[in-house]
Each structure stands twice: as structure tokens, then as C-alpha cells.
Amino acid sequence: MATNPERQIDGDAFVLPAATIAGATFSVADSEVCSRICNASTGDTIGWQEHANAELVDRAVHAAHDALITWRHTTPAARGRLLRKIAELLEADRARLAAMQMQVSGKPPFEADLDVSDAAATFNYYASLCEDAAVFATEPVAVPDDTLLAERVHEPVGVAALIVPWNFPMVTTAWKLAPALAAGCAVVIKPSELTSPVEHMLAEIVSEAGVPDGVVNVVNGGGEVGTWLTAHPLVDKISFTGSTASGRKVMQAAAQDMKRITLELGGKSALIVREDADVAQAVSLAVSGAFANAGQMCSATARILVHDDVYRRFMAAFETAVRALVVAPPADQAAMGPLISAAQHARVAALVGQGVEAGAQIAFAGKLDAACHAGYFMAPVVIAEPAADNVLWTDEIFGPVACVKSFRSDDEAIALANDTRYGLVATVVTNDAKAARRYKAQLRAGLVWVNTPQLIFPQVCWGGFGLSGIGRELGVAGLRSYQELRHTVGLRA
Ligand code: NDP
């Protein structure tokens, strides 16, 4: 990260404060750490992010802790009204929010716009859960003694630390913030230092919607800020999205105080093209599954398994589609944008180099549009038949790199798809309903799509098996992950 204590503020560059705590912004002295915020399409510095220090993190957690005293006792209906208002304001501010995402991340317009829709849909969904009295009701529990009354109730878990990466900043934050607020938790958000302007705007919207000061606080900075948060004794719950390596550290930090955790980590997911598949549809799903958001997705289906009978046809059509992908700065014709940073570009390029060195063959690659003069663009790359132990087949690349392998039977495809320590998602392309049922039952993944793009609804839980994490976001389970389950048993009055 380009930290630069001697920052030069020039032109239109902005400076984001180190923290927003109980409605007030806090700056740090020039001598403290601050990092560049770049435009991923140009590499230009568009602003600076001040980093919070340990004292500000402590203040933010205390602010959340204090706000919780009254916030946790607000009615679900009142919280639901605020969530609806946030969704409304997001929709109203759609153009500005999408523009910021395009500027910081270089997302094509349709992807930036989709992120705003997803965030608004998430707030609306949790508003509707708040409006459903049954979701928050104290429920009777049947016990084999009529003289006793047993009940269960879901209560807010307390102060939640929400730690977010850079790939879908607005959406990932919404997936955590909306259920946390619905449950009655107060939060401290730690955005990625690369994309914090997005959360900054979101926090302004939350405040404008009328969420009381102190319920939502933001501390900015790098991993160190995350470690202060995860170690803080007044944090009751950590919801983290990011790499499996950082997820392990978060889990270790959480162990000290038995903090509740939700970890949404990496993936190495499969897309399976059966012999009866519609090849054109399979290609379209392969392109979006591997190259949406320039492949920087935990759910990237970057292991593509294709039945021998359709392999040649698939590869020919896939090559045509990949060569036609417009990799360009955000503009209407852009289908794929840049990687987020120079460091991410170097990391992905090094992994491709390592994989090729170990014998992986590049079958074909896309190209960059003439408009890509600078920034962190990388053309999509397709590898054919990598060895089972090649890094490009085994590791999460988080860039526009897809591997294709052929298979001869459903048994083999299922075994190949499940041969990973991750287990986030999978896609199956088939016109055989019986086969689809088998894949749905046997693929070891938190979410399986059949003949659809990566549709994500707030009603449907998100999360995976194995190294892909612990717990589920979205859906009712996403709300419950911000609640403690409590029972009472007593003599009936
Ligand atoms: P990280 O896992 O390092 O970061 C995710 C978030 O956690 C960021 O806000 C980061 O801060 C913060 N963080 C980092 N270390 C800690 C820690 N010990 N305790 C608490 N918070 C911490 O991901 P990177 O951004 O470094 O990306 C590296 C790789 O991770 C990617 O190339 C990709 O493979 C994977 N990744 C996976 C994601 C997913 O959705 N599954 C999302 C992002 C990355 P900061 O980044 O500001 O330093």
C-alpha cells in the first residue's frame, strides 16, 4: 500500500478522515499514516485515506457500545423503517454511488450500477424481515411437562466489527450492515483502504436516513486497524470478508474473548458443462463466472469442467467470446475493467508466471482495448488442461484467469469439482433434470446454480464449506448471525 506521511494534496484530490465516530469525523496528524486512493483505470491518485490509530479504534468501539444501550431496545419495526429509508436513499443516489465505484475500482457501468441495486435490495430485504413480527417474536418451545413454559428469543449480539475487502465494497458492507442493524446491533465498519470512499458515502447515507449517531461508526486504514478491532474486548461479533489467510488471523483473534464470527473467505469454484448442455449458454456463463469484476470474486467459477463430447465446440466458442471481451476503462462498451491495484496486478501476473513455469499451457487470451493507456488492466487468460497440482488450478487467483479441464462422466466431474479445500459455489449447465438433481445433491458448495448466471438474492444465504469460511450471510440466517439465541424455562403462571 502506498503509504505516504508526506502527502501532497493537489488538484481535486480529497482526504478522507481517519474515522467517523458517533456522527463526528476525526482526523489524524499529518505525521501519521495515510495511503493513496487511486483510480484503478488510470493509476492516478484521486485522494488520500487517513488511517485511524489505536485510540480512534477504541473510541469507535466505545461509541458503538454506548449507542447499543438504547438502539438494542428500539422496535424491529422502527429499525425496518430506517432500513427502508437507507434503500430509498441509495436508489436516489444511484448515479453518484455508481460513479464513485467506477472511479475507484474501474468497474464497467453495468457492474457499478448492479452493486447499487444489490445493496438497496439487501436493505429492503432486511427491512421486510423487521416488518415480520414472527421473525422477532418470542416463541414457545414444546417441552414434555405441561407445568412449564419454555420460550426462545433472539437478541442482538452486541457490538459488531464489520471488516470488508475491496472487490465489492458497497455490496459486501450492505450484506453485513443491513442484518446487523435489523438485529439491533451497533457496528464499527473497517473498509479496505483501497476503496473506502464507497463506504464513506454509504455511512453518510445511513446517517441521513436517521440512524442514531454511534450506531454506525467507521474506522479507516489497513490490516492493522482490523487487528485492533478484532482484539477489542468490547467487540462481541466479527463479520469478516477477505482472504482465507486473513480469515485465519481473525479467527485466532476472536478466540481470545470467544467473539462470534462470520467468515466469508476465498473460493476455487467449478462450472460444469455436461454433454447435453446448450454450448452457447455454457460459454456465456463461463465468461461471466470467470471474468465478471475482472475475476476478482470469491465466487469466480475459474475451474471450468467440460464434457469430452462438447469440449472442442465449447473451446472454440469460448475463445471467440474471450477475444471479443472489451477490456476497457468504465464506458458503455466496457465488459471488463482493471484489477484493483498495482499490487494485485503484480500478484496475479506472478501466479500466471508460476503456473506457466510449472507447465500450464495458455490456450488463448483476450486483449486490452486501445483506451487502456495506464491503470491495472489485465487481459483475460484461459489455461487448458492444467495438472491437478498446478497453482492456477489449485489456488484462488482473484484475477481474470480461468482453467478448463475435460471430463468423461458425471462421477469424474463431481470428483474434480469437489477436489478442493474450498466450497463456496458451483454452476452446472445441463438440460437433464435428473443429472441436475444429482449435481445439486453432490457438489460440496454453499450455493449451486443450474443453468443460471450467478444470481444472488438477499433471501438466499451466502457462504461456503471448508476454507471458504464459517457461517452464512444473507437470508434469515444472516440476521440470526447478529443475534444470540436465548431460552427461558419456568413454571407457568
Ligand atoms: P485481506 O484478506 O488481506 O483483506 C480483507 C480485509 O481485511 C481488508 O479490509 C483488510 O485491510 C483487512 N485485514 C487484513 N488483515 C487483517 C487482520 N489480520 N485482521 C483484521 N482485518 C484484516 O485481502 P486483500 O485485500 O489483501 O487481498 C488479498 C487476497 O485475498 C486477494 O488477492 C484474494 O485472493 C483474496 N480476497 C478474497 C476476497 C473474498 O471475497 N473472498 C476479498 C478480497 C480478497 P486492508 O486491505 O485495508 O489492509
CSV table of N, CA, C and O and ligand atoms in Angstrom, one decimal, residues 1 35 51 162-168 172 190-195 220-231 238 240-251 253 264-267 296-299 340 343-344 347-348 351 395-399 422 424 462 467-468, ligand 1:
chain,number,residue,atom,x,y,z
A,1,MET,N,0.8,-1.2,0.0
A,1,MET,CA,0.0,0.0,0.0
A,1,MET,C,0.9,1.2,0.0
A,1,MET,O,1.9,1.3,0.7
A,35,SER,N,-2.8,6.7,3.2
A,35,SER,CA,-2.5,6.0,2.0
A,35,SER,C,-3.3,6.6,0.8
A,35,SER,O,-4.3,7.3,1.0
A,51,HIS,N,-5.4,7.0,8.1
A,51,HIS,CA,-5.6,5.7,8.9
A,51,HIS,C,-5.8,6.0,10.3
A,51,HIS,O,-5.1,6.9,10.9
A,162,LEU,N,-17.3,-5.0,11.4
A,162,LEU,CA,-17.6,-5.4,10.0
A,162,LEU,C,-16.4,-5.1,9.2
A,162,LEU,O,-16.0,-3.9,9.0
A,163,ILE,N,-15.6,-6.1,8.8
A,163,ILE,CA,-14.4,-5.9,8.1
A,163,ILE,C,-14.5,-6.3,6.6
A,163,ILE,O,-14.9,-7.5,6.4
A,164,VAL,N,-14.3,-5.4,5.7
A,164,VAL,CA,-14.7,-5.5,4.4
A,164,VAL,C,-13.5,-5.4,3.4
A,164,VAL,O,-12.6,-4.6,3.6
A,165,PRO,N,-13.5,-6.2,2.3
A,165,PRO,CA,-12.4,-6.0,1.3
A,165,PRO,C,-12.8,-5.1,0.2
A,165,PRO,O,-13.8,-4.4,0.3
A,166,TRP,N,-12.0,-5.1,-0.9
A,166,TRP,CA,-12.2,-4.0,-1.9
A,166,TRP,C,-13.0,-4.5,-3.1
A,166,TRP,O,-13.3,-3.7,-4.0
A,167,ASN,N,-13.3,-5.8,-3.2
A,167,ASN,CA,-13.8,-6.2,-4.5
A,167,ASN,C,-15.2,-5.8,-4.8
A,167,ASN,O,-15.6,-5.5,-5.9
A,168,PHE,N,-16.1,-5.9,-3.8
A,168,PHE,CA,-17.5,-5.4,-3.9
A,168,PHE,C,-17.8,-4.5,-2.6
A,168,PHE,O,-18.6,-5.0,-1.8
A,172,THR,N,-20.7,-5.8,-0.2
A,172,THR,CA,-20.2,-6.6,1.0
A,172,THR,C,-20.6,-5.9,2.3
A,172,THR,O,-21.0,-6.5,3.3
A,190,LYS,N,-14.8,-1.5,9.1
A,190,LYS,CA,-13.4,-1.2,8.7
A,190,LYS,C,-13.4,-1.6,7.2
A,190,LYS,O,-13.3,-2.7,6.8
A,191,PRO,N,-13.5,-0.5,6.3
A,191,PRO,CA,-13.4,-0.8,4.9
A,191,PRO,C,-12.0,-1.1,4.4
A,191,PRO,O,-11.0,-0.9,5.2
A,192,SER,N,-11.8,-1.6,3.2
A,192,SER,CA,-10.5,-1.7,2.6
A,192,SER,C,-9.9,-0.3,2.4
A,192,SER,O,-10.6,0.6,2.0
A,193,GLU,N,-8.7,-0.1,2.7
A,193,GLU,CA,-8.1,1.2,2.4
A,193,GLU,C,-8.1,1.6,1.0
A,193,GLU,O,-7.9,2.7,0.6
A,194,LEU,N,-8.3,0.6,0.1
A,194,LEU,CA,-8.3,0.9,-1.4
A,194,LEU,C,-9.6,1.5,-1.9
A,194,LEU,O,-9.6,2.2,-2.9
A,195,THR,N,-10.7,1.2,-1.2
A,195,THR,CA,-12.0,1.5,-1.7
A,195,THR,C,-12.9,2.2,-0.7
A,195,THR,O,-14.1,2.3,-0.8
A,220,ASN,N,-11.0,3.9,9.4
A,220,ASN,CA,-10.3,3.6,8.1
A,220,ASN,C,-8.9,3.2,8.4
A,220,ASN,O,-8.3,3.5,9.4
A,221,GLY,N,-8.3,2.5,7.4
A,221,GLY,CA,-6.9,2.1,7.5
A,221,GLY,C,-6.7,0.7,7.0
A,221,GLY,O,-7.6,0.1,6.4
A,222,GLY,N,-5.5,0.1,7.2
A,222,GLY,CA,-5.2,-1.2,6.7
A,222,GLY,C,-5.5,-2.3,7.7
A,222,GLY,O,-6.2,-2.1,8.6
A,223,GLY,N,-4.8,-3.4,7.4
A,223,GLY,CA,-5.0,-4.6,8.3
A,223,GLY,C,-4.7,-4.3,9.8
A,223,GLY,O,-5.4,-5.0,10.6
A,224,GLU,N,-3.8,-3.4,10.1
A,224,GLU,CA,-3.5,-3.2,11.5
A,224,GLU,C,-4.8,-2.7,12.2
A,224,GLU,O,-5.1,-3.0,13.3
A,225,VAL,N,-5.5,-1.8,11.5
A,225,VAL,CA,-6.8,-1.3,12.1
A,225,VAL,C,-7.7,-2.4,12.4
A,225,VAL,O,-8.4,-2.5,13.4
A,226,GLY,N,-7.7,-3.4,11.4
A,226,GLY,CA,-8.6,-4.6,11.6
A,226,GLY,C,-8.1,-5.4,12.8
A,226,GLY,O,-9.0,-5.9,13.6
A,227,THR,N,-6.8,-5.5,13.0
A,227,THR,CA,-6.4,-6.3,14.2
A,227,THR,C,-6.7,-5.6,15.5
A,227,THR,O,-7.1,-6.3,16.5
A,228,TRP,N,-6.7,-4.3,15.6
A,228,TRP,CA,-7.1,-3.6,16.8
A,228,TRP,C,-8.6,-3.8,17.1
A,228,TRP,O,-9.0,-4.0,18.2
A,229,LEU,N,-9.4,-3.8,16.0
A,229,LEU,CA,-10.8,-4.1,16.2
A,229,LEU,C,-11.1,-5.5,16.6
A,229,LEU,O,-11.9,-5.7,17.6
A,230,THR,N,-10.4,-6.5,16.0
A,230,THR,CA,-10.7,-7.9,16.3
A,230,THR,C,-10.2,-8.2,17.7
A,230,THR,O,-10.7,-9.2,18.3
A,231,ALA,N,-9.3,-7.4,18.2
A,231,ALA,CA,-8.7,-7.7,19.6
A,231,ALA,C,-9.5,-7.0,20.7
A,231,ALA,O,-9.3,-7.2,21.9
A,238,ILE,N,-17.5,-10.5,15.0
A,238,ILE,CA,-16.8,-10.0,13.9
A,238,ILE,C,-17.4,-10.7,12.6
A,238,ILE,O,-17.5,-11.9,12.6
A,240,PHE,N,-16.3,-10.9,8.8
A,240,PHE,CA,-15.1,-10.6,8.0
A,240,PHE,C,-15.3,-11.2,6.6
A,240,PHE,O,-15.7,-12.4,6.5
A,241,THR,N,-15.0,-10.4,5.6
A,241,THR,CA,-14.9,-11.0,4.2
A,241,THR,C,-13.5,-10.6,3.7
A,241,THR,O,-13.0,-9.5,3.9
A,242,GLY,N,-12.8,-11.6,3.2
A,242,GLY,CA,-11.5,-11.4,2.6
A,242,GLY,C,-10.8,-12.7,2.4
A,242,GLY,O,-11.4,-13.7,2.1
A,243,SER,N,-9.5,-12.7,2.4
A,243,SER,CA,-8.7,-13.9,2.1
A,243,SER,C,-8.8,-14.9,3.2
A,243,SER,O,-9.0,-14.6,4.4
A,244,THR,N,-8.5,-16.1,2.9
A,244,THR,CA,-8.5,-17.2,3.9
A,244,THR,C,-7.4,-17.0,4.8
A,244,THR,O,-7.6,-17.2,6.0
A,245,ALA,N,-6.3,-16.5,4.3
A,245,ALA,CA,-5.1,-16.2,5.2
A,245,ALA,C,-5.5,-15.2,6.3
A,245,ALA,O,-5.2,-15.4,7.5
A,246,SER,N,-6.1,-14.1,6.0
A,246,SER,CA,-6.5,-13.1,7.0
A,246,SER,C,-7.6,-13.7,7.8
A,246,SER,O,-7.7,-13.4,9.0
A,247,GLY,N,-8.5,-14.5,7.2
A,247,GLY,CA,-9.6,-15.1,8.0
A,247,GLY,C,-9.1,-15.9,9.1
A,247,GLY,O,-9.7,-15.9,10.2
A,248,ARG,N,-8.0,-16.6,8.9
A,248,ARG,CA,-7.4,-17.4,10.0
A,248,ARG,C,-7.0,-16.5,11.1
A,248,ARG,O,-7.2,-16.8,12.3
A,249,LYS,N,-6.4,-15.4,10.8
A,249,LYS,CA,-5.9,-14.5,11.8
A,249,LYS,C,-7.1,-13.9,12.6
A,249,LYS,O,-7.0,-13.8,13.8
A,250,VAL,N,-8.1,-13.6,11.9
A,250,VAL,CA,-9.3,-13.0,12.5
A,250,VAL,C,-9.9,-14.1,13.5
A,250,VAL,O,-10.3,-13.8,14.6
A,251,MET,N,-9.9,-15.3,13.1
A,251,MET,CA,-10.5,-16.4,13.9
A,251,MET,C,-9.6,-16.6,15.2
A,251,MET,O,-10.1,-16.8,16.3
A,253,ALA,N,-7.8,-14.2,16.6
A,253,ALA,CA,-8.0,-13.1,17.5
A,253,ALA,C,-9.4,-13.2,18.2
A,253,ALA,O,-9.5,-12.9,19.4
A,264,GLU,N,-16.3,-14.9,5.5
A,264,GLU,CA,-16.6,-15.2,4.1
A,264,GLU,C,-15.3,-15.1,3.4
A,264,GLU,O,-14.8,-14.0,3.2
A,265,LEU,N,-14.8,-16.2,3.0
A,265,LEU,CA,-13.4,-16.2,2.6
A,265,LEU,C,-13.2,-16.6,1.1
A,265,LEU,O,-14.1,-16.3,0.3
A,266,GLY,N,-12.2,-17.2,0.7
A,266,GLY,CA,-11.9,-17.5,-0.7
A,266,GLY,C,-12.7,-18.6,-1.3
A,266,GLY,O,-13.6,-19.2,-0.7
A,267,GLY,N,-12.4,-18.9,-2.6
A,267,GLY,CA,-13.1,-19.9,-3.3
A,267,GLY,C,-12.2,-20.4,-4.5
A,267,GLY,O,-11.3,-19.7,-4.9
A,296,GLN,N,-12.1,-10.8,-9.9
A,296,GLN,CA,-11.9,-10.6,-8.5
A,296,GLN,C,-13.1,-10.9,-7.7
A,296,GLN,O,-13.7,-10.0,-7.1
A,297,MET,N,-13.5,-12.1,-7.7
A,297,MET,CA,-14.7,-12.5,-7.0
A,297,MET,C,-14.4,-13.8,-6.2
A,297,MET,O,-13.8,-14.7,-6.8
A,298,CYS,N,-14.8,-13.9,-4.9
A,298,CYS,CA,-14.7,-15.1,-4.2
A,298,CYS,C,-15.4,-16.2,-4.9
A,298,CYS,O,-15.1,-17.4,-4.8
A,299,SER,N,-16.5,-15.9,-5.7
A,299,SER,CA,-17.3,-16.9,-6.3
A,299,SER,C,-16.9,-17.2,-7.7
A,299,SER,O,-17.6,-17.8,-8.5
A,340,ILE,N,-7.7,-4.1,-9.2
A,340,ILE,CA,-7.9,-3.0,-8.2
A,340,ILE,C,-6.6,-2.2,-8.0
A,340,ILE,O,-6.7,-1.0,-7.7
A,343,ALA,N,-0.5,-3.7,-6.9
A,343,ALA,CA,0.0,-4.9,-6.2
A,343,ALA,C,-0.8,-6.1,-6.6
A,343,ALA,O,-0.3,-7.2,-6.8
A,344,GLN,N,-2.1,-5.9,-6.8
A,344,GLN,CA,-3.0,-7.1,-7.2
A,344,GLN,C,-2.6,-7.5,-8.6
A,344,GLN,O,-2.5,-8.7,-8.9
A,347,ARG,N,0.5,-9.5,-8.3
A,347,ARG,CA,0.3,-10.8,-7.7
A,347,ARG,C,-0.3,-11.8,-8.7
A,347,ARG,O,0.1,-12.9,-8.8
A,348,VAL,N,-1.3,-11.3,-9.5
A,348,VAL,CA,-1.9,-12.2,-10.4
A,348,VAL,C,-0.9,-12.6,-11.6
A,348,VAL,O,-0.8,-13.7,-11.9
A,351,LEU,N,1.4,-15.2,-10.3
A,351,LEU,CA,0.8,-16.5,-10.3
A,351,LEU,C,0.7,-17.1,-11.6
A,351,LEU,O,0.9,-18.4,-11.8
A,395,ASP,N,-5.2,-22.8,-6.6
A,395,ASP,CA,-5.2,-21.6,-5.7
A,395,ASP,C,-6.2,-20.6,-6.2
A,395,ASP,O,-6.4,-20.4,-7.5
A,396,GLU,N,-6.7,-19.8,-5.3
A,396,GLU,CA,-7.6,-18.7,-5.7
A,396,GLU,C,-6.7,-17.6,-6.3
A,396,GLU,O,-5.8,-17.1,-5.7
A,397,ILE,N,-7.0,-17.2,-7.6
A,397,ILE,CA,-6.1,-16.3,-8.3
A,397,ILE,C,-6.6,-14.9,-8.1
A,397,ILE,O,-5.9,-13.9,-8.0
A,398,PHE,N,-7.9,-14.7,-8.1
A,398,PHE,CA,-8.5,-13.4,-7.9
A,398,PHE,C,-8.1,-12.4,-9.0
A,398,PHE,O,-7.7,-11.3,-8.8
A,399,GLY,N,-8.2,-12.9,-10.2
A,399,GLY,CA,-7.9,-12.1,-11.4
A,399,GLY,C,-8.5,-12.8,-12.6
A,399,GLY,O,-9.1,-13.9,-12.4
A,422,TYR,N,-11.7,-25.5,-0.7
A,422,TYR,CA,-12.8,-24.5,-0.7
A,422,TYR,C,-14.1,-25.2,-1.0
A,422,TYR,O,-14.2,-26.3,-1.3
A,424,LEU,N,-17.3,-22.8,-2.0
A,424,LEU,CA,-18.2,-21.6,-1.9
A,424,LEU,C,-19.5,-21.8,-2.9
A,424,LEU,O,-20.6,-21.8,-2.4
A,462,TRP,N,-25.5,-16.9,1.7
A,462,TRP,CA,-24.2,-16.9,1.0
A,462,TRP,C,-23.2,-17.3,2.0
A,462,TRP,O,-23.1,-16.8,3.1
A,467,LEU,N,-12.4,-24.2,3.5
A,467,LEU,CA,-11.7,-22.9,3.6
A,467,LEU,C,-12.4,-21.7,3.1
A,467,LEU,O,-11.9,-20.6,3.1
A,468,SER,N,-13.6,-21.9,2.6
A,468,SER,CA,-14.4,-20.8,2.1
A,468,SER,C,-15.1,-20.0,3.3
A,468,SER,O,-15.7,-19.0,3.1
B,1,NDP,P1,-7.3,-9.4,3.0
B,1,NDP,O1,-8.0,-10.6,3.5
B,1,NDP,O2,-6.0,-9.1,3.5
B,1,NDP,O3,-8.2,-8.1,3.5
B,1,NDP,C1,-9.6,-8.1,3.7
B,1,NDP,C2,-10.0,-7.0,4.7
B,1,NDP,O4,-9.4,-7.4,6.0
B,1,NDP,C3,-9.4,-5.6,4.4
B,1,NDP,O5,-10.2,-4.6,4.9
B,1,NDP,C4,-8.0,-5.7,5.2
B,1,NDP,O6,-7.5,-4.4,5.4
B,1,NDP,C5,-8.5,-6.4,6.4
B,1,NDP,N1,-7.4,-7.2,7.1
B,1,NDP,C6,-6.3,-7.7,6.6
B,1,NDP,N2,-5.6,-8.4,7.6
B,1,NDP,C7,-6.4,-8.3,8.7
B,1,NDP,C8,-6.3,-8.9,10.0
B,1,NDP,N3,-5.2,-9.6,10.4
B,1,NDP,N4,-7.3,-8.6,10.9
B,1,NDP,C9,-8.3,-7.9,10.6
B,1,NDP,N5,-8.5,-7.4,9.4
B,1,NDP,C10,-7.6,-7.6,8.4
B,1,NDP,O7,-7.4,-9.3,1.5
B,1,NDP,P2,-6.5,-8.4,0.5
B,1,NDP,O8,-7.2,-7.2,0.2
B,1,NDP,O9,-5.1,-8.2,1.0
B,1,NDP,O10,-6.5,-9.3,-0.8
B,1,NDP,C11,-5.5,-10.4,-0.8
B,1,NDP,C12,-6.2,-11.6,-1.5
B,1,NDP,O11,-7.3,-12.1,-0.7
B,1,NDP,C13,-6.8,-11.4,-2.8
B,1,NDP,O12,-5.9,-11.4,-3.9
B,1,NDP,C14,-7.7,-12.5,-2.9
B,1,NDP,O13,-7.1,-13.7,-3.3
B,1,NDP,C15,-8.2,-12.6,-1.5
B,1,NDP,N6,-9.5,-11.9,-1.3
B,1,NDP,C16,-10.6,-12.6,-1.2
B,1,NDP,C17,-11.8,-11.9,-1.0
B,1,NDP,C18,-13.1,-12.6,-1.0
B,1,NDP,O14,-14.2,-12.0,-1.1
B,1,NDP,N7,-13.1,-13.9,-0.7
B,1,NDP,C19,-11.9,-10.4,-1.0
B,1,NDP,C20,-10.6,-9.8,-1.0
B,1,NDP,C21,-9.5,-10.5,-1.2
B,1,NDP,P3,-6.7,-3.7,4.2
B,1,NDP,O15,-6.9,-4.5,3.0
B,1,NDP,O16,-7.2,-2.3,4.2
B,1,NDP,O17,-5.2,-3.8,4.6
